[in-house]
XYZ file of C-alpha atoms in Angstrom:
462
model
C -5.867 36.185 -12.495
C -2.861 34.066 -11.609
C -1.923 33.719 -15.277
C -2.001 37.515 -15.607
C 0.362 37.879 -12.662
C 2.669 35.203 -14.091
C 2.687 36.910 -17.489
C 3.398 40.256 -15.877
C 6.239 38.707 -13.918
C 8.004 37.384 -16.989
C 7.432 40.632 -18.910
C 8.772 42.888 -16.149
C 12.376 43.341 -17.189
C 14.128 46.181 -15.428
C 17.095 48.150 -16.677
C 19.420 47.255 -13.827
C 23.138 47.766 -13.768
C 24.582 44.619 -12.262
C 26.992 45.260 -9.417
C 29.134 43.099 -7.190
C 30.668 43.669 -3.784
C 33.737 41.905 -2.477
C 34.466 42.449 1.223
C 38.073 42.966 2.314
C 39.072 41.913 5.813
C 42.314 43.014 7.441
C 44.861 40.345 8.256
C 45.376 39.473 11.923
C 48.639 40.525 13.588
C 51.440 38.006 14.007
C 51.067 35.700 16.972
C 47.253 35.489 16.754
C 46.087 32.002 17.765
C 42.444 32.119 16.703
C 40.691 34.051 13.936
C 36.888 34.089 13.819
C 34.977 34.070 10.565
C 33.772 37.274 8.921
C 30.497 38.797 10.066
C 29.100 38.699 6.545
C 27.941 35.982 4.195
C 28.048 36.018 0.427
C 25.523 35.193 -2.271
C 27.313 31.982 -3.189
C 27.533 30.982 0.479
C 23.744 31.144 0.751
C 23.323 29.353 -2.582
C 25.689 26.447 -1.858
C 24.395 25.934 1.681
C 20.796 25.670 0.470
C 21.542 23.525 -2.579
C 23.602 21.114 -0.479
C 20.674 20.663 1.917
C 18.198 20.060 -0.916
C 20.503 17.516 -2.579
C 21.256 15.711 0.688
C 17.595 15.565 1.734
C 16.254 14.360 -1.602
C 19.086 11.822 -1.958
C 19.075 10.355 1.549
C 15.314 9.618 1.634
C 15.399 7.444 -1.500
C 14.452 3.873 -0.621
C 14.291 2.107 -3.954
C 13.312 -1.501 -4.571
C 15.811 -4.288 -5.177
C 17.386 -3.656 -8.597
C 17.976 -6.249 -11.294
C 20.651 -8.809 -10.438
C 23.613 -8.498 -12.790
C 26.764 -10.530 -13.280
C 29.963 -9.002 -11.859
C 32.280 -7.340 -14.352
C 35.733 -8.819 -14.851
C 37.540 -5.493 -15.177
C 37.639 -2.766 -12.531
C 36.998 0.009 -15.034
C 33.868 -1.726 -16.353
C 32.696 -2.333 -12.793
C 33.154 1.353 -11.947
C 31.298 2.369 -15.096
C 28.439 -0.005 -14.263
C 28.255 1.548 -10.795
C 27.900 4.968 -12.387
C 25.133 3.658 -14.648
C 23.352 2.157 -11.652
C 23.191 5.619 -10.090
C 20.980 6.878 -12.904
C 17.815 5.456 -11.374
C 18.490 7.033 -7.996
C 19.346 10.366 -9.621
C 16.108 10.170 -11.616
C 14.062 9.627 -8.471
C 15.977 12.362 -6.664
C 15.054 14.795 -9.453
C 11.454 13.574 -9.268
C 11.490 14.273 -5.516
C 12.689 17.826 -6.127
C 9.726 18.412 -8.445
C 7.083 16.427 -6.512
C 8.102 15.981 -2.844
C 4.484 15.316 -1.871
C 4.465 12.107 -3.945
C 7.184 10.636 -1.726
C 5.119 11.505 1.354
C 2.091 9.660 -0.023
C 4.125 6.669 -1.133
C 5.835 6.375 2.257
C 2.458 6.586 3.992
C 1.041 3.835 1.792
C 4.095 1.636 2.267
C 3.724 1.942 6.018
C 0.046 0.957 5.885
C 0.876 -1.993 3.642
C 3.590 -3.070 6.076
C 1.161 -3.015 9.022
C -1.414 -5.088 7.128
C 1.221 -7.621 6.045
C 2.463 -8.132 9.604
C -1.079 -8.812 10.824
C -1.838 -11.239 7.963
C 1.403 -13.208 8.197
C 1.251 -13.809 11.953
C -1.024 -16.790 11.223
C 1.740 -18.482 9.227
C 4.946 -16.996 10.626
C 5.002 -15.582 14.161
C 8.466 -14.089 13.578
C 7.258 -11.927 10.672
C 8.108 -8.328 11.572
C 8.047 -4.891 9.993
C 11.351 -5.406 8.233
C 10.070 -8.638 6.627
C 7.065 -6.855 5.118
C 9.174 -3.968 3.870
C 11.739 -6.315 2.334
C 9.001 -8.323 0.622
C 7.490 -5.237 -0.966
C 10.958 -4.245 -2.159
C 11.369 -7.552 -4.022
C 13.805 -9.307 -1.672
C 11.863 -12.591 -1.409
C 12.013 -14.444 -4.723
C 10.333 -17.693 -5.788
C 12.540 -20.081 -7.736
C 10.315 -21.674 -10.386
C 10.238 -22.278 -14.107
C 7.702 -21.927 -16.891
C 6.549 -19.776 -19.763
C 2.920 -18.830 -19.276
C 0.564 -16.755 -21.406
C -1.195 -13.605 -20.242
C -4.970 -13.433 -20.343
C -6.387 -10.499 -22.274
C -9.197 -10.097 -19.742
C -6.829 -9.028 -16.980
C -6.630 -5.354 -16.041
C -3.570 -3.366 -17.107
C -2.003 -3.549 -13.648
C -2.590 -7.324 -13.519
C -1.023 -7.747 -16.947
C 2.065 -5.826 -15.833
C 2.268 -8.119 -12.797
C 1.777 -11.213 -14.970
C 4.597 -10.125 -17.268
C 6.962 -10.200 -14.292
C 5.928 -13.814 -13.564
C 6.883 -15.260 -16.946
C 10.396 -16.266 -15.944
C 12.063 -18.665 -13.560
C 12.435 -16.172 -10.707
C 9.461 -14.294 -9.281
C 9.857 -11.283 -6.987
C 6.658 -11.191 -4.928
C 5.275 -8.465 -2.700
C 4.087 -9.137 0.846
C 0.472 -9.659 -0.242
C 1.560 -12.040 -3.020
C 3.708 -14.034 -0.587
C 0.763 -14.313 1.770
C -1.419 -15.555 -1.096
C 1.256 -18.033 -2.219
C 1.413 -19.466 1.304
C -2.389 -19.711 1.403
C -2.395 -21.612 -1.898
C 0.227 -24.024 -0.579
C 2.775 -23.018 -3.214
C 5.540 -22.219 -0.720
C 6.335 -22.480 2.963
C 6.678 -19.271 4.988
C 10.237 -17.918 4.615
C 12.296 -18.482 7.743
C 14.592 -15.465 7.896
C 15.349 -13.628 11.123
C 14.715 -9.913 11.421
C 18.276 -9.365 12.639
C 19.639 -10.928 9.445
C 17.487 -8.680 7.260
C 18.511 -5.587 9.205
C 22.161 -6.394 8.557
C 21.466 -6.170 4.818
C 20.481 -2.521 5.191
C 22.994 -0.468 3.219
C 21.574 2.889 4.268
C 24.191 5.602 3.995
C 24.516 6.600 7.652
C 27.103 9.275 6.869
C 24.847 10.939 4.278
C 21.902 10.866 6.685
C 24.017 12.358 9.482
C 25.296 15.055 7.144
C 21.745 15.866 6.035
C 20.652 16.101 9.686
C 23.519 18.478 10.470
C 22.705 20.653 7.472
C 18.981 20.826 8.269
C 19.746 21.647 11.909
C 22.089 24.396 10.742
C 19.379 25.839 8.486
C 16.741 25.852 11.236
C 19.129 27.492 13.711
C 20.053 30.092 11.096
C 16.422 30.994 10.407
C 15.478 31.164 14.095
C 18.499 33.277 15.053
C 17.947 35.672 12.164
C 14.268 36.022 13.065
C 15.124 36.813 16.691
C 17.781 39.309 15.585
C 15.308 40.933 13.140
C 17.559 40.104 10.192
C 15.977 39.108 6.859
C 16.394 35.624 5.434
C 16.143 34.656 1.782
C 13.387 33.019 -0.244
C 15.823 30.238 -1.135
C 16.273 29.413 2.548
C 12.496 29.183 3.002
C 12.253 26.897 -0.034
C 15.015 24.748 1.444
C 13.127 24.598 4.739
C 10.053 23.343 2.863
C 12.075 20.558 1.219
C 13.606 19.675 4.582
C 10.184 19.412 6.227
C 8.874 17.159 3.440
C 11.972 14.976 3.684
C 11.680 14.682 7.463
C 8.020 13.662 7.171
C 8.905 11.102 4.486
C 11.754 9.766 6.611
C 9.521 9.339 9.667
C 6.896 7.499 7.618
C 9.629 5.247 6.175
C 11.095 4.419 9.571
C 12.415 0.824 9.714
C 12.287 0.483 5.911
C 15.673 -0.819 4.703
C 17.675 1.096 2.159
C 20.090 0.084 -0.565
C 19.076 -3.608 -0.667
C 20.681 -5.369 -3.636
C 20.332 -9.051 -2.665
C 17.461 -11.545 -2.834
C 16.337 -14.518 -0.753
C 15.305 -17.531 -2.846
C 12.259 -19.558 -1.802
C 11.767 -22.967 -3.459
C 8.340 -23.839 -4.834
C 6.692 -27.016 -3.553
C 6.603 -29.942 -5.947
C 2.849 -30.371 -5.560
C 2.147 -26.754 -6.416
C -1.030 -25.940 -8.278
C -1.396 -25.291 -11.986
C 1.120 -22.606 -12.971
C -1.336 -20.670 -15.113
C -3.788 -20.441 -12.225
C -0.998 -19.387 -9.884
C 0.185 -16.586 -12.159
C -3.300 -15.157 -12.641
C -4.042 -15.356 -8.907
C -0.787 -13.738 -7.821
C -1.107 -11.072 -10.509
C -4.423 -9.953 -9.018
C -2.796 -9.698 -5.576
C 0.123 -7.760 -6.991
C 0.776 -4.036 -6.988
C -1.051 -1.381 -8.947
C 0.586 1.333 -11.013
C -0.103 4.990 -11.626
C 1.451 4.855 -15.083
C -0.103 2.037 -17.086
C 0.762 2.953 -20.665
C 4.080 3.439 -22.460
C 6.080 1.909 -19.640
C 9.781 1.248 -20.304
C 10.758 -2.404 -20.542
C 12.717 -3.920 -17.671
C 16.335 -4.716 -18.441
C 17.504 -7.774 -16.520
C 19.060 -11.205 -16.961
C 16.274 -13.736 -16.409
C 18.869 -16.433 -15.655
C 20.308 -14.472 -12.717
C 17.261 -13.033 -11.017
C 13.674 -11.800 -11.276
C 12.177 -8.812 -12.999
C 12.456 -6.072 -10.356
C 9.345 -4.656 -8.743
C 8.931 -1.174 -10.289
C 9.546 1.735 -7.935
C 6.232 3.343 -8.875
C 4.301 0.263 -7.727
C 1.443 1.132 -5.390
C 1.140 -2.286 -3.799
C -0.350 -0.895 -0.619
C -3.717 -0.368 -2.321
C -4.451 -4.072 -2.647
C -3.508 -4.719 0.990
C -5.675 -2.210 2.832
C -8.423 -3.759 4.928
C -10.955 -1.029 4.236
C -14.725 -1.416 4.649
C -16.559 -2.269 1.450
C -18.376 1.070 1.594
C -15.024 2.866 1.417
C -13.938 0.711 -1.519
C -17.169 1.553 -3.327
C -16.674 5.262 -2.655
C -13.193 4.982 -4.148
C -14.484 2.865 -7.054
C -12.010 0.244 -5.821
C -9.127 2.675 -6.433
C -7.801 2.223 -2.897
C -4.244 3.087 -3.912
C -5.417 6.631 -4.662
C -6.370 7.186 -1.019
C -2.826 7.047 0.323
C -1.377 9.069 -2.538
C -4.087 11.665 -1.972
C -2.924 11.872 1.633
C 0.582 12.631 0.429
C -0.578 15.328 -1.969
C -2.841 16.961 0.612
C -0.513 16.803 3.620
C 2.760 17.138 1.731
C 1.509 19.832 -0.639
C -0.162 21.835 2.127
C 2.961 21.635 4.295
C 5.210 22.576 1.389
C 3.101 25.570 0.358
C 2.364 26.674 3.901
C 6.045 27.039 4.728
C 6.471 29.320 1.712
C 4.078 31.713 3.427
C 6.902 32.437 5.890
C 8.366 34.650 3.158
C 5.155 36.693 2.992
C 6.815 39.983 3.996
C 10.239 39.333 2.485
C 11.916 41.768 0.125
C 11.259 41.081 -3.581
C 12.634 42.719 -6.734
C 9.188 44.116 -7.602
C 5.789 44.515 -5.997
C 4.257 42.151 -8.559
C 6.673 39.383 -7.652
C 5.853 39.764 -3.966
C 2.143 39.541 -4.764
C 2.617 36.540 -7.059
C 4.683 34.779 -4.372
C 1.857 35.178 -1.875
C -0.740 33.970 -4.362
C 1.424 30.980 -5.339
C 2.036 30.012 -1.709
C -1.686 30.128 -0.955
C -2.500 28.141 -4.093
C -0.023 25.376 -3.267
C -1.417 25.194 0.271
C -5.105 25.393 -0.639
C -5.487 23.580 -3.961
C -4.689 20.053 -2.634
C -7.462 20.001 0.018
C -9.863 21.868 -2.286
C -9.357 19.200 -4.944
C -10.744 16.431 -2.716
C -14.308 16.779 -4.014
C -13.547 16.828 -7.771
C -10.925 14.106 -7.351
C -13.511 11.963 -5.544
C -15.922 12.373 -8.455
C -13.151 11.560 -10.911
C -12.249 8.396 -8.969
C -15.881 7.284 -8.986
C -16.035 7.779 -12.749
C -12.851 5.770 -13.391
C -13.044 2.445 -11.523
C -9.800 0.539 -11.059
C -11.179 -2.503 -12.832
C -12.354 -1.387 -16.260
C -14.754 -4.321 -16.327
C -16.805 -2.683 -13.581
C -19.725 -0.548 -14.617
C -18.959 3.134 -14.995
C -21.376 5.348 -13.084
C -21.149 8.434 -15.286
C -21.299 9.220 -18.980
C -18.206 9.834 -21.141
C -19.135 13.529 -21.411
C -19.148 13.898 -17.634
C -15.755 12.217 -17.388
C -14.312 14.637 -19.943
C -15.725 17.608 -18.034
C -14.232 16.294 -14.788
C -10.836 15.910 -16.431
C -10.959 19.441 -17.811
C -11.963 20.861 -14.422
C -9.156 19.023 -12.658
C -6.659 20.030 -15.318
C -7.541 23.712 -15.752
C -8.688 24.598 -12.231
C -6.313 22.539 -10.094
C -3.406 20.838 -11.871
C -2.231 23.572 -14.263
C -2.472 26.429 -11.705
C -0.720 24.253 -9.113
C 2.258 23.531 -11.351
C 2.425 27.130 -12.592
C 2.628 28.231 -8.969
C 5.383 25.713 -8.281
C 7.252 26.838 -11.383
C 7.070 30.468 -10.310
C 8.444 29.682 -6.848
C 11.360 27.741 -8.322
C 12.287 30.628 -10.621
C 11.732 33.314 -8.001
C 13.976 31.803 -5.317
C 16.976 32.201 -7.613
C 15.985 35.551 -9.083
C 15.361 37.140 -5.670
C 18.772 35.942 -4.498
C 20.306 38.766 -6.557
C 18.009 41.476 -5.129
C 18.515 40.987 -1.396
C 18.609 43.863 1.094
C 22.055 44.549 2.645
C 20.898 43.197 6.027
C 20.440 39.748 4.483
C 24.223 39.448 4.186
C 24.871 40.050 7.893
C 25.995 36.806 9.473
C 25.209 35.732 13.035
C 26.837 33.473 15.581
C 24.890 30.591 14.020
C 27.291 30.782 11.080
C 29.852 29.084 13.329
C 27.546 26.084 13.800
C 29.126 22.961 12.222
C 27.879 22.576 8.680
C 28.957 21.739 5.156
C 28.848 24.384 2.516
């Protein structure tokens, strides 16, 4: 049914004569000291205001891991060019956030759980270990200074082999759980770094965050004032509100997590450390897990300057959760899925639910209005409805492939097809429709949508 509506939407092409309207305001008389803004707003004004909020929100919530250490460039031009190249990763994750904001919610939730567990575990060895220490460890700030070239066992799982590959060089960037294990094994002493020192390393862009807060506040005030005044808003503004809500939730879950860290803290390895091969295999098992296990891009870094960075898609919180064994069995030991599922369910439901605010908005056609409502309901309902089939799929695909599978290959294929055709494909088709419709409907707004209110004088950028 949804596919029929989507097909009808793309086939409905109206013969419309495009028209534009340019308002003309009279000039104030000479001697006027203050001139208020016009009582109208234009199409581009709405567009730029909303796009600026989306860009600011998706950019300011990025908290990436410590990047690869590189040697400084001798020439200013080369240094500037390298800075531009370094922005590619953040731009990539910003674009990913625009497409999948619920993933960031789940990742932030998992990182917070992992931080709490790390603080509790490390209190036995370091009473000064605080939230910021755990966050910095999981970002790759604490690095072991060692040497050796060790082989990788074929019997390790794919995630363990990825972790082992990062431990083949002199410098090892370890997560909080790996540091705790290294201290237990007597490889290192607990790092003695004050929380105040780590907080000073935070390079979070306060100006960008403040600007994003101002823009989001402006949007909320605009929507409330227009609702009270019985003036229509636009679908693009509702979409922007949904992104803002997801970003705020992600930001709250990431509270106290540093941002923009580009330095490392070296920890020397004890001389009487255990066999290196044993250490690598042990730490690899305590390392992060990964959602993408195959066809991963190779890390580009100078092994003589620093460690292989911890990938930003690492789900290291899964290995750190102190869950009952019954819960682990129910998840087939895929504990990292639990926190990501939270993000998809809460983030996706919140994102889709806010789109329902445009239920009675004006649309170019009746079919588009109906498809918008169906898409909003699908985005809100599909994540929680997918809990049961996802649970079965998790049980049929244990994290450790050496564990016994509980279902037959045919059943696993059927589960994949059900998830793909009933949940995943319709969900992304609904998201795709909403993205297209917010821009299309911007050119078919009722005249009342262009009436500005006093909220237009609220400080904002755009």
